[in-house]
XYZ file of C-alpha atoms in Angstrom:
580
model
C 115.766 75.388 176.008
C 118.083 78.264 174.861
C 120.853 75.301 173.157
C 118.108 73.600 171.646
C 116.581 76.889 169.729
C 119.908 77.577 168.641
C 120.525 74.105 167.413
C 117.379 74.204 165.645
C 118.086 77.470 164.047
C 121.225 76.323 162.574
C 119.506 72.937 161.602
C 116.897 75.531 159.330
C 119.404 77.347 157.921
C 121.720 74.849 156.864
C 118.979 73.371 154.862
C 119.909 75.781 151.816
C 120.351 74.725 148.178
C 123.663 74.051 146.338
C 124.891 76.601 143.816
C 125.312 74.786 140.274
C 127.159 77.439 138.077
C 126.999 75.296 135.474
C 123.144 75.547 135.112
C 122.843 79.154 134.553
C 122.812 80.242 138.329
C 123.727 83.765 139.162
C 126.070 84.362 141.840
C 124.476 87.845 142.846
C 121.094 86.272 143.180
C 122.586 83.497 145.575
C 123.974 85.437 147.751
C 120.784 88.325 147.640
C 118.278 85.236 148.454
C 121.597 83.847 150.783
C 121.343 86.929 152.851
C 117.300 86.742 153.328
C 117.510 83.356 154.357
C 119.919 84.517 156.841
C 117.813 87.330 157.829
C 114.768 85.134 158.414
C 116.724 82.661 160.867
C 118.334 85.481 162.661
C 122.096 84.786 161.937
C 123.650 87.992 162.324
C 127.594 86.440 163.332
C 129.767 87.348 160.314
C 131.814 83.377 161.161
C 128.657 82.042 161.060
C 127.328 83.551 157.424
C 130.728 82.168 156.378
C 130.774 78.626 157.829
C 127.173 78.306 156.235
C 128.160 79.710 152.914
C 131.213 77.420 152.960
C 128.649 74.476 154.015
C 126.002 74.897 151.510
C 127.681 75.812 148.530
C 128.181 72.508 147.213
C 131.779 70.970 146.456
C 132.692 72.157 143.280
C 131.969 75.996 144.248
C 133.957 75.551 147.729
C 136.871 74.305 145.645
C 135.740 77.207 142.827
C 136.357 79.368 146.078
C 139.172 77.951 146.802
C 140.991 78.701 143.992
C 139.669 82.039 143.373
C 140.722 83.523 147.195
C 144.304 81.701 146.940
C 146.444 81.252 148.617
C 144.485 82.813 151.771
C 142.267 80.269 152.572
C 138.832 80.662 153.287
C 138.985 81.214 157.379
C 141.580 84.274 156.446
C 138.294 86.063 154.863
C 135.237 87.448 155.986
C 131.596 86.424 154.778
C 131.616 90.070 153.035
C 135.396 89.583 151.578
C 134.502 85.920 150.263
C 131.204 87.064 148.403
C 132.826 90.325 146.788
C 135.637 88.010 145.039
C 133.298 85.822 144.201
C 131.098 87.970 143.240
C 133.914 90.102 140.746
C 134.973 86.180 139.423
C 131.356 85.619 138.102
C 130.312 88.792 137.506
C 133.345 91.285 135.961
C 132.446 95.217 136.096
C 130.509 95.118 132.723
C 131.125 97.501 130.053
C 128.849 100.458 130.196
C 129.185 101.004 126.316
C 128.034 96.797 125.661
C 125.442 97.318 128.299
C 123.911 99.979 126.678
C 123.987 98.332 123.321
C 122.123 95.151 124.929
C 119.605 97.711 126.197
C 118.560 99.830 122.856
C 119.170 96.148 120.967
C 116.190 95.083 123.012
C 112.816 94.604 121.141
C 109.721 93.261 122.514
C 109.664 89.643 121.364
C 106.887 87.653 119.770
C 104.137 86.990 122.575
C 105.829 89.043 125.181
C 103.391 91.323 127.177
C 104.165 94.741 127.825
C 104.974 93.938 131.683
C 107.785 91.813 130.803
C 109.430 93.708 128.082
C 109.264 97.175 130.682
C 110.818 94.347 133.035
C 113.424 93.213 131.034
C 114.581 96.797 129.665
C 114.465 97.691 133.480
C 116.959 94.651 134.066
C 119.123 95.971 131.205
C 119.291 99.184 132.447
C 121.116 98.287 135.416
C 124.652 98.674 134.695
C 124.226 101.245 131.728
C 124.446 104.258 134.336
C 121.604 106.680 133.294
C 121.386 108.125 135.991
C 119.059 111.039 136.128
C 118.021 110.052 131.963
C 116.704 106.510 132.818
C 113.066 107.552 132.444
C 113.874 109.283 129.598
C 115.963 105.824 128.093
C 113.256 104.032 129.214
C 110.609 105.265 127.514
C 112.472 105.636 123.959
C 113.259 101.929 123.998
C 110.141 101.239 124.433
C 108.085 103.169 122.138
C 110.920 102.302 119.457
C 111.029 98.930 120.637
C 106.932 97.660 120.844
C 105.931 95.072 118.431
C 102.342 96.745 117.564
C 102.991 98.721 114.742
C 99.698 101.262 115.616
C 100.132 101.554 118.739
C 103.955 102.776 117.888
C 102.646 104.988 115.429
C 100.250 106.647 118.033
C 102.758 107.023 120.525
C 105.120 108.626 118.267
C 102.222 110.893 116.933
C 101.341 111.733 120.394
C 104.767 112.684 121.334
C 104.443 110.961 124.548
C 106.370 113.345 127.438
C 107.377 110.301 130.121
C 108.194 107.147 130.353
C 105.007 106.461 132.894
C 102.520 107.896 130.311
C 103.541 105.722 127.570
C 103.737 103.020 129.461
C 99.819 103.454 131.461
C 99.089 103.817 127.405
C 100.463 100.479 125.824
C 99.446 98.368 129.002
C 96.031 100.273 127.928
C 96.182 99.048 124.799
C 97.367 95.565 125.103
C 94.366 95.159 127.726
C 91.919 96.633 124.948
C 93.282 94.466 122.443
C 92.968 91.260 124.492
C 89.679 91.713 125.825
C 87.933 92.871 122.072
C 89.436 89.745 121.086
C 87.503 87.644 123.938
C 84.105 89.286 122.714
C 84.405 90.098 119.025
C 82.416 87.577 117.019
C 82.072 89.167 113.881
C 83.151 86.759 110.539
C 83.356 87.547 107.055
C 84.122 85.512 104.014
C 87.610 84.195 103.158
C 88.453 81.510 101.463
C 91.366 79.085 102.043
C 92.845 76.951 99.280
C 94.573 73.798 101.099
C 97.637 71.257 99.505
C 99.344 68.727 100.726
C 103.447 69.382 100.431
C 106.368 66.929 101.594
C 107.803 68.053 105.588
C 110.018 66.417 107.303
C 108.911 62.810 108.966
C 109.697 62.233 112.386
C 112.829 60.438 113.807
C 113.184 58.238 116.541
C 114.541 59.569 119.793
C 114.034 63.371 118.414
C 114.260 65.435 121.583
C 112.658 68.490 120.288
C 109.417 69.562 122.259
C 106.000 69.029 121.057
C 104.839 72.045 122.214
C 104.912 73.621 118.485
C 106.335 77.145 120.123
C 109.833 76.904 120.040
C 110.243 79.728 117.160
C 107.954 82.141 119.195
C 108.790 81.504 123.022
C 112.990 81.960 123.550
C 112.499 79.103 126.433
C 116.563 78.043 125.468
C 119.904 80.221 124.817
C 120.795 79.561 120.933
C 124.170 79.801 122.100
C 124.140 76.933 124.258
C 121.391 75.537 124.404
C 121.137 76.246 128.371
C 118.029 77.413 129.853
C 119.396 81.074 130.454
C 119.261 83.952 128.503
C 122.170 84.208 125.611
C 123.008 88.067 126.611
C 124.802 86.132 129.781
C 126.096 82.853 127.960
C 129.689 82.247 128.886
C 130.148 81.345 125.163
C 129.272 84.460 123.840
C 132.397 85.049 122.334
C 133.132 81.186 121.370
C 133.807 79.723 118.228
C 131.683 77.352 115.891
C 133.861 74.668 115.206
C 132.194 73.769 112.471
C 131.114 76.744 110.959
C 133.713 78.969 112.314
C 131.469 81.664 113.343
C 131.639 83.732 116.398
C 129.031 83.662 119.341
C 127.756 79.805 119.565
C 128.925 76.424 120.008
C 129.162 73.548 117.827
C 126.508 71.737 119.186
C 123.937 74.123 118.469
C 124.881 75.336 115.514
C 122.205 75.755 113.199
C 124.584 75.060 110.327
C 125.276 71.759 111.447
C 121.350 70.932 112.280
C 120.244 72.291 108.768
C 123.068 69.986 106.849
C 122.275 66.602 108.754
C 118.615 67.315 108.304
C 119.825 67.729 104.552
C 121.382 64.213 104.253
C 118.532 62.761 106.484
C 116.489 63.504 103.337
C 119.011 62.551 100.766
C 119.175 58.653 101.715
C 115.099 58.567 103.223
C 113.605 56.203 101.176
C 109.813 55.055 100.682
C 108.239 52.886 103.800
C 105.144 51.283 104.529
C 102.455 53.097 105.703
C 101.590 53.132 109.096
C 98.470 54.428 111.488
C 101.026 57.654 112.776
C 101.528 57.869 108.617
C 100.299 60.612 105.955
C 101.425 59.918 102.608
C 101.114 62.234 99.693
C 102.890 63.341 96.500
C 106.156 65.633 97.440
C 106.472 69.116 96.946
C 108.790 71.581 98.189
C 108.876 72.923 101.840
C 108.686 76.139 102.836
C 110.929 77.835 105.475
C 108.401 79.504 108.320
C 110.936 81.059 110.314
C 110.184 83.976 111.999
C 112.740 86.348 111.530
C 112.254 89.845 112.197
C 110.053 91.879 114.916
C 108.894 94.560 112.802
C 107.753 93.172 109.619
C 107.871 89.116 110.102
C 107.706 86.709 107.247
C 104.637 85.806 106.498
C 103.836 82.367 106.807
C 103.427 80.703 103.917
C 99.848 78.332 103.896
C 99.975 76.490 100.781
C 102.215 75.897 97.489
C 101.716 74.279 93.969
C 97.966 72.208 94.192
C 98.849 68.701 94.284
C 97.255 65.637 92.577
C 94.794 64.606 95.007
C 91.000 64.399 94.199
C 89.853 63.989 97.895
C 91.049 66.300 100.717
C 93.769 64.124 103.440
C 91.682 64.388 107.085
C 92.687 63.493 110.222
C 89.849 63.130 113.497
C 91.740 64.477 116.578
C 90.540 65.253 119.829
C 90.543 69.110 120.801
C 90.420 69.586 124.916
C 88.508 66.358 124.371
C 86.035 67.623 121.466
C 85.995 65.517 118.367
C 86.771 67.609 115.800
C 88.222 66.790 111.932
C 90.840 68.631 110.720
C 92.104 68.334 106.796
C 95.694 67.806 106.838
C 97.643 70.337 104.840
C 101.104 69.836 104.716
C 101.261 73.097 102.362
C 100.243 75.388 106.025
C 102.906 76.096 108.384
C 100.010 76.487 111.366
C 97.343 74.895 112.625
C 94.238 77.279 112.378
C 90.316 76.835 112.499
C 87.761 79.444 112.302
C 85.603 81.545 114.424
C 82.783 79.448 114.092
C 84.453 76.307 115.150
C 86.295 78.108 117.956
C 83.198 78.738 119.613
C 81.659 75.302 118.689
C 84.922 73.735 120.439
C 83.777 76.084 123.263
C 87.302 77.551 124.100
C 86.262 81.294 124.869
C 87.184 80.084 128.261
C 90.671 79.229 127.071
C 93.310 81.731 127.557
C 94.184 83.684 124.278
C 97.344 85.644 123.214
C 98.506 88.092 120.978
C 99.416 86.327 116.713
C 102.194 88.409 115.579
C 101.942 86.350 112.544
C 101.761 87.256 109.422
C 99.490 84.543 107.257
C 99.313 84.627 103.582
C 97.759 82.111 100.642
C 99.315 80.933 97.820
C 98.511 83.910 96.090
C 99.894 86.211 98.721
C 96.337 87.151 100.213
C 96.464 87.987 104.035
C 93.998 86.465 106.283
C 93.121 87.862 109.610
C 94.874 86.333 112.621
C 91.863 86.460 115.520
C 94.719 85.141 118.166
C 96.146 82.076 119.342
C 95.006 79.810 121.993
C 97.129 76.344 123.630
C 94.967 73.851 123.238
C 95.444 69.740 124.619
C 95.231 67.613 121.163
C 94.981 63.608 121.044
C 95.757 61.843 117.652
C 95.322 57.585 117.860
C 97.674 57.261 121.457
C 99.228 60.845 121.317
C 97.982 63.544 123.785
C 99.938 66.640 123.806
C 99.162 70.465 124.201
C 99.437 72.409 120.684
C 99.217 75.980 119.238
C 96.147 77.085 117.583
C 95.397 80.346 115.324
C 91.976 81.482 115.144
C 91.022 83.293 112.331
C 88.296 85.212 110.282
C 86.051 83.469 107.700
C 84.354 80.199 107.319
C 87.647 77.576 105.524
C 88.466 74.408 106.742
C 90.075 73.555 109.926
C 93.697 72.937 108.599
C 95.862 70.511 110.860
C 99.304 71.846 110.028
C 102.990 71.230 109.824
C 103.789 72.649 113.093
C 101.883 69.621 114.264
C 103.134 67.007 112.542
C 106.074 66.273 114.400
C 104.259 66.299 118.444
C 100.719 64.217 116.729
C 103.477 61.473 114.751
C 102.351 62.393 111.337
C 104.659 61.937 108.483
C 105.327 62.373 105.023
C 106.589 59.810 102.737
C 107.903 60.184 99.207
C 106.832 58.060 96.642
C 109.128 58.528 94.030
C 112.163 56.323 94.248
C 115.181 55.987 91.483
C 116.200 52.786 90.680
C 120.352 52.714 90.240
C 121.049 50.373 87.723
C 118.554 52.579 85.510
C 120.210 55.641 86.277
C 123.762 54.419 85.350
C 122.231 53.217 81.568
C 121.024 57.466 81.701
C 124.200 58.236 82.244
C 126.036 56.095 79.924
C 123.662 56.958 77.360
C 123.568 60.566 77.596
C 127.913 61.103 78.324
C 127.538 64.352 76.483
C 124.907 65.847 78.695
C 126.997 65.170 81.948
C 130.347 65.568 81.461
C 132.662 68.195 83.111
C 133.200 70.379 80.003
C 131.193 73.844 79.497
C 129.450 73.776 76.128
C 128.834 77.206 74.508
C 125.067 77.855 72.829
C 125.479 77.430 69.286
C 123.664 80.519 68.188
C 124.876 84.061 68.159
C 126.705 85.465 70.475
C 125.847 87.860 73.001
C 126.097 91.705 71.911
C 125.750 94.221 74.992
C 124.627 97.816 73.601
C 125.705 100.741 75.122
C 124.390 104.209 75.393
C 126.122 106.853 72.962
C 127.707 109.057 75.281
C 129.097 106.021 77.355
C 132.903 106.235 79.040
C 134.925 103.665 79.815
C 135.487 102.626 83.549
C 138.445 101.164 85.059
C 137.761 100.123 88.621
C 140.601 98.385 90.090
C 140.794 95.026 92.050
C 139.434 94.911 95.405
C 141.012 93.152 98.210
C 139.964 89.419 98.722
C 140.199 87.239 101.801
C 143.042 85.007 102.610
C 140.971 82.322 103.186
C 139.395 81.947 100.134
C 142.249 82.938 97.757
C 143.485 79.857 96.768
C 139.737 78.656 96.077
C 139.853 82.053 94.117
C 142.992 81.233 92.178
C 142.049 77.338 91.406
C 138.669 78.913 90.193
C 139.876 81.075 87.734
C 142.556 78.771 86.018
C 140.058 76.484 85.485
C 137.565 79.260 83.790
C 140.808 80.196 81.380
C 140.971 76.469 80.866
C 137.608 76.119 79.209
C 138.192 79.332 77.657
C 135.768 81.090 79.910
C 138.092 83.576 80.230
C 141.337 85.139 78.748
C 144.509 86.944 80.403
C 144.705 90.276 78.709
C 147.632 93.370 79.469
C 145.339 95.992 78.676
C 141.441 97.261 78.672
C 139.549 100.190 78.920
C 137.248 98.567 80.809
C 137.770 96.691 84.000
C 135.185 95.534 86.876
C 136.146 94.684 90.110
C 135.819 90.850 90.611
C 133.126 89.125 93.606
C 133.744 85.431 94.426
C 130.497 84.153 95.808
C 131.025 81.064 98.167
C 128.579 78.602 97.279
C 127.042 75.419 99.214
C 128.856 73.121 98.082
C 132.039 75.405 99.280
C 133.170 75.813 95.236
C 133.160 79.522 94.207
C 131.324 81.664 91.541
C 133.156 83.991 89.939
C 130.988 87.304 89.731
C 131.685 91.188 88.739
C 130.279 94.121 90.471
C 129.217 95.459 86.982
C 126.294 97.693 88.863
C 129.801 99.793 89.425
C 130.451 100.257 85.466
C 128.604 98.461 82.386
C 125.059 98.767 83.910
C 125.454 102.347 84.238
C 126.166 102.753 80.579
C 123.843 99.728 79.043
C 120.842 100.761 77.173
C 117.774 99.468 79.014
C 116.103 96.716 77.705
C 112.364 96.433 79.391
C 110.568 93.455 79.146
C 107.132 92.541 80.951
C 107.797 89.714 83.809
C 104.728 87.403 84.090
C 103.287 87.112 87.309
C 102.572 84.391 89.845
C 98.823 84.125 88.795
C 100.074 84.119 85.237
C 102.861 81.493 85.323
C 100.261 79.243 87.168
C 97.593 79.254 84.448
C 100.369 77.953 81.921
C 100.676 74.622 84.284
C 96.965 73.787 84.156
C 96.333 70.100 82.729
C 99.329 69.584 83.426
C 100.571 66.069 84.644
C 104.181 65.752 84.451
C 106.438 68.414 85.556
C 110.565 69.205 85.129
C 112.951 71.466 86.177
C 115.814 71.949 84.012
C 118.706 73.482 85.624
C 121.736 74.211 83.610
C 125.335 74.315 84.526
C 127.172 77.365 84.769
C 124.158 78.952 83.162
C 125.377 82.446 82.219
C 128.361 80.749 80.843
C 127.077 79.109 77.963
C 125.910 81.987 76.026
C 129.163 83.310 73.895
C 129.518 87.317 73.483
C 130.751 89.169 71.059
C 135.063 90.598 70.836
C 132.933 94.282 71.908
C 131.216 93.006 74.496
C 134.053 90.683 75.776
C 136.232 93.852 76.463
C 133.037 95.405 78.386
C 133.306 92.589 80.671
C 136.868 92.215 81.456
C 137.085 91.551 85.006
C 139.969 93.172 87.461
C 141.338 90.039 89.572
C 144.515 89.517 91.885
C 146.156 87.455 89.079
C 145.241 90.135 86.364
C 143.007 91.270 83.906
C 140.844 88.280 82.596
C 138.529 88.694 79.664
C 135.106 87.067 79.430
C 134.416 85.395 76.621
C 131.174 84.423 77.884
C 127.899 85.770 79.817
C 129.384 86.533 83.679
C 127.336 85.834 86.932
């Protein structure tokens, strides 16, 4: 009976999962839960600890192990000695001075309760040695670190003493906040002007989620793409190779995704319409990233009205509730109003904190109730979506961050025909060929102020990697007589090459340094948005006209080419036109 208990001890605690490094595991947590398991079957022999280790570690970590204790081999070690080089392979004595940055870099994110931001500062804190001052670390990086604005303000004000005091009062607070929001029913009148835009049509085989959350829940490192946080990623200190930058890798690299997203809308072309299909007339998109914890981007709702007489609606299915939504490809969310929140009955529905900021076309702020995750169906698609509740009595709007998870896309309806654009071309030669025409009128004159002095900043130092760009750049501006070599000036600005898209460079001066300061000011009244809109109205057809090299086709004076003389690593070069 005795053999048998022990066999069937040994059975139980053999029956212990594999540890995958390459998934994000920590080593320290392995062993910690190791050691329990242990515990709980009542192995105490050190040789048997390391037999089991040995056993249940998987392949590739024995041979990891291996290689790491060499050339001992693993019978030469204890269970203690085999863990502790392990444990310094994965885990290196971490830099108290990095730690500590991690720690006071740490802001509470977007939808992250107070619980788990205390928790994850309290994980940071671990190797930053406070000591005796943790409380007192603690409860700066969180008062400086919470994403309510007020309730930083108060805590500030109230010049909290300990950590545990500001703490019982933002848990207070967030509890407050969340339960007003459960019984506040109060609505007032705001009123929500929808559009229709262009976004981006769906592809086949797209592997992004449809849960419409990935800009406000970090559920993947943006170093990786791994499912661990990218304070640990192993390429933290990798290089792009295809943007060169430091800290990702090349398959995540939002460079890359932006640009093929780019030249998936150069070559789209028109399509039939299908049932997953929305067509309307294309306008510009608007970026809805959320970018900063303090004070986010607001989100913008709609753009330029487009020419549609009757509203684009869509009947979806909202935790099973018929409901019709006007599809506004102008909104980055998906929002309804008080009234039909409680219609949907979805008080029951768990709610959570908006940090976002939600504007109209003509930058009026609407009031963010909170934001419930709701299951949608559209025709054969059943997924679960965000949805922002908010005050007043507009239109349910059935946004762009649904679009992609419901199948909904946009199509353009404009489409040029080639052999018509080569006759363009050919006809108008003048219009698009390489040369820089100059404005016929008169030139440029750039007034100073009487008691002006000349300023002679000299070159400042430009990076190798761009300086033959630089050079090429410039001897083609002396070539179309742009600019001119000169010995001597009594004015010189410091030169700024601007890397554009395209990876050509724009030649720029810092002349905020020296002609701005002695310029007379000349004030003119900017029209505003509201202003600029009114001119469009009865409008039908619209153009942009976008000249190149802009600046550079307005000639200046001799006086005012002298002003502008720019200080560059092959000399003094005079403008003879307007510079960037």
């Amino acid at each position: 009976m005795r053999s048998r208990s022990t066999a069937e001890v040994m059975v139980g605690a053999s029956q212990f999962e594999t540890f995958v490094p390459e998934k994000g595991a920590s080593w320290g947590l392995y062993i910690e839960r190791l050691n329990f398991h242990f515990e709980a079957h009542g192995i105490m022999d050190d040789a048997k600890k390391r037999a089991l280790l040995l056993s249940v570690c998987g392949p590739s970590t024995y041979a990891l192990i291996r290689s790491v204790i060499s050339p001992k081999l693993p019978n030469e070690l204890s269970y203690e000695e085999i863990t502790v080089a392990m444990k310094q392979y994965f885990n290196p004595a971490p830099s108290e001075i990095v730690e500590r940055f991690r720690f006071y870099k740490r802001d509470q994110r977007p939808n992250e309760s107070i619980a788990d931001f205390v928790a994850e500062l309290r994980r940071l804190s671990e190797h930053c040695n406070f000591g005796n001052g943790l409380d007192t670390a603690l409860r700066d990086r969180l008062v400086c670190g919470i994403s309510d604005e007020s309730l930083q303000r108060r805590l500030l004000a109230d010049q909290v003493a300990t950590f545990d005091v500001a703490l019982r009062e933002a848990l207070a607070t967030e509890t407050a906040r969340l339960q007003a929001l459960e019984i506040r029913t109060g609505s007032s009148q705001d009123d929500v002007k929808q559009v229709c835009t262009t976004t981006r049509k769906q592809m086949p085989n797209d592997n992004r989620t449809c849960s419409g959350q990935r800009s406000l829940k970090v559920d993947k490192c943006y170093r990786c793409g791994g499912g661990h946080d990218a304070q640990v990623c192993r390429f933290i200190n990798q290089s792009c190779r295809y943007c060169q930058k430091m800290g990702h890798i090349e398959r995540v690299c939002r460079k890359k995704i932006r640009q093929r997203k780019l030249d998936q809308r150069k070559t789209r072309h028109c399509r039939r319409k299908t049932p997953d299909r929305v067509q309307s007339h294309a306008l510009t998109e608007q970026h809805e990233a959320l970018r900063s914890r303090r004070s986010p981007d607001p989100y913008v709702l709609n753009t330029l009205t487009a020419l549609a007489k009757n509203p684009i609606v869509a009947k979806v299915l909202v935790n099973g509730k018929p409901l019709t939504m006007e599809v506004d490809s102008g909104s980055a969310c998906s929002l309804i109003n008080e009234r039909v929140f409680y219609k949907l009955k979805l008080q029951n529905v768990k709610q959570t904190y908006c940090t976002k900021i939600l504007r109209t076309w003509s930058k009026q702020q609407l009031n963010v109730k909170g934001q419930v995750e709701v299951e949608v169906q559209f025709n054969s698609r059943k997924c679960r979506l965000p949805l922002l509740i908010v005050d007043g009595l507009g239109a349910s709007l059935l946004g762009r961050d649904w679009f992609e998870a419901l199948g909904i896309s946009v199509l353009g309806i404009h489409q040029v025909s080639g052999r018509r654009f080569d006759s363009v071309l050919l006809r108008y030669a003048a219009v698009f060929d390489d040369d820089t025409n100059a404005y016929s009128g008169p030139p440029v004159s750039i007034e100073l102020e009487k008691n002006a002095t000349p300023k002679f900043l000299k070159c400042r130092p430009v990076p190798f990697a761009i300086r033959s760009k630089l050079n090429d750049a410039l001897e083609n501006l002396v070539k179309q007589g742009i600019l001119k070599p000169v010995r001597y000036s009594k004015w010189a600005t410091p030169i700024v090459p601007v890397l554009k898209r395209n990876g050509e460079l724009r030649i720029c001066g810092d002349y905020r340094s020296t002609v701005n300061l002695a310029t007379k000011k000349d004030s003119y009244p900017l029209s505003t948005v509201t202003e600029l809109l009114a001119t469009l109205a009865g409008g039908v057809l619209f153009s942009k006209l976008d000249l190149s090299q802009a600046y550079q086709q307005l000639k200046v004076d001799e006086q005012t080419a002298e002003l502008l003389t720019l200080n560059t690593p092959k000399g003094l070069l005079q403008m003879t036109r307007l510079p960037f």
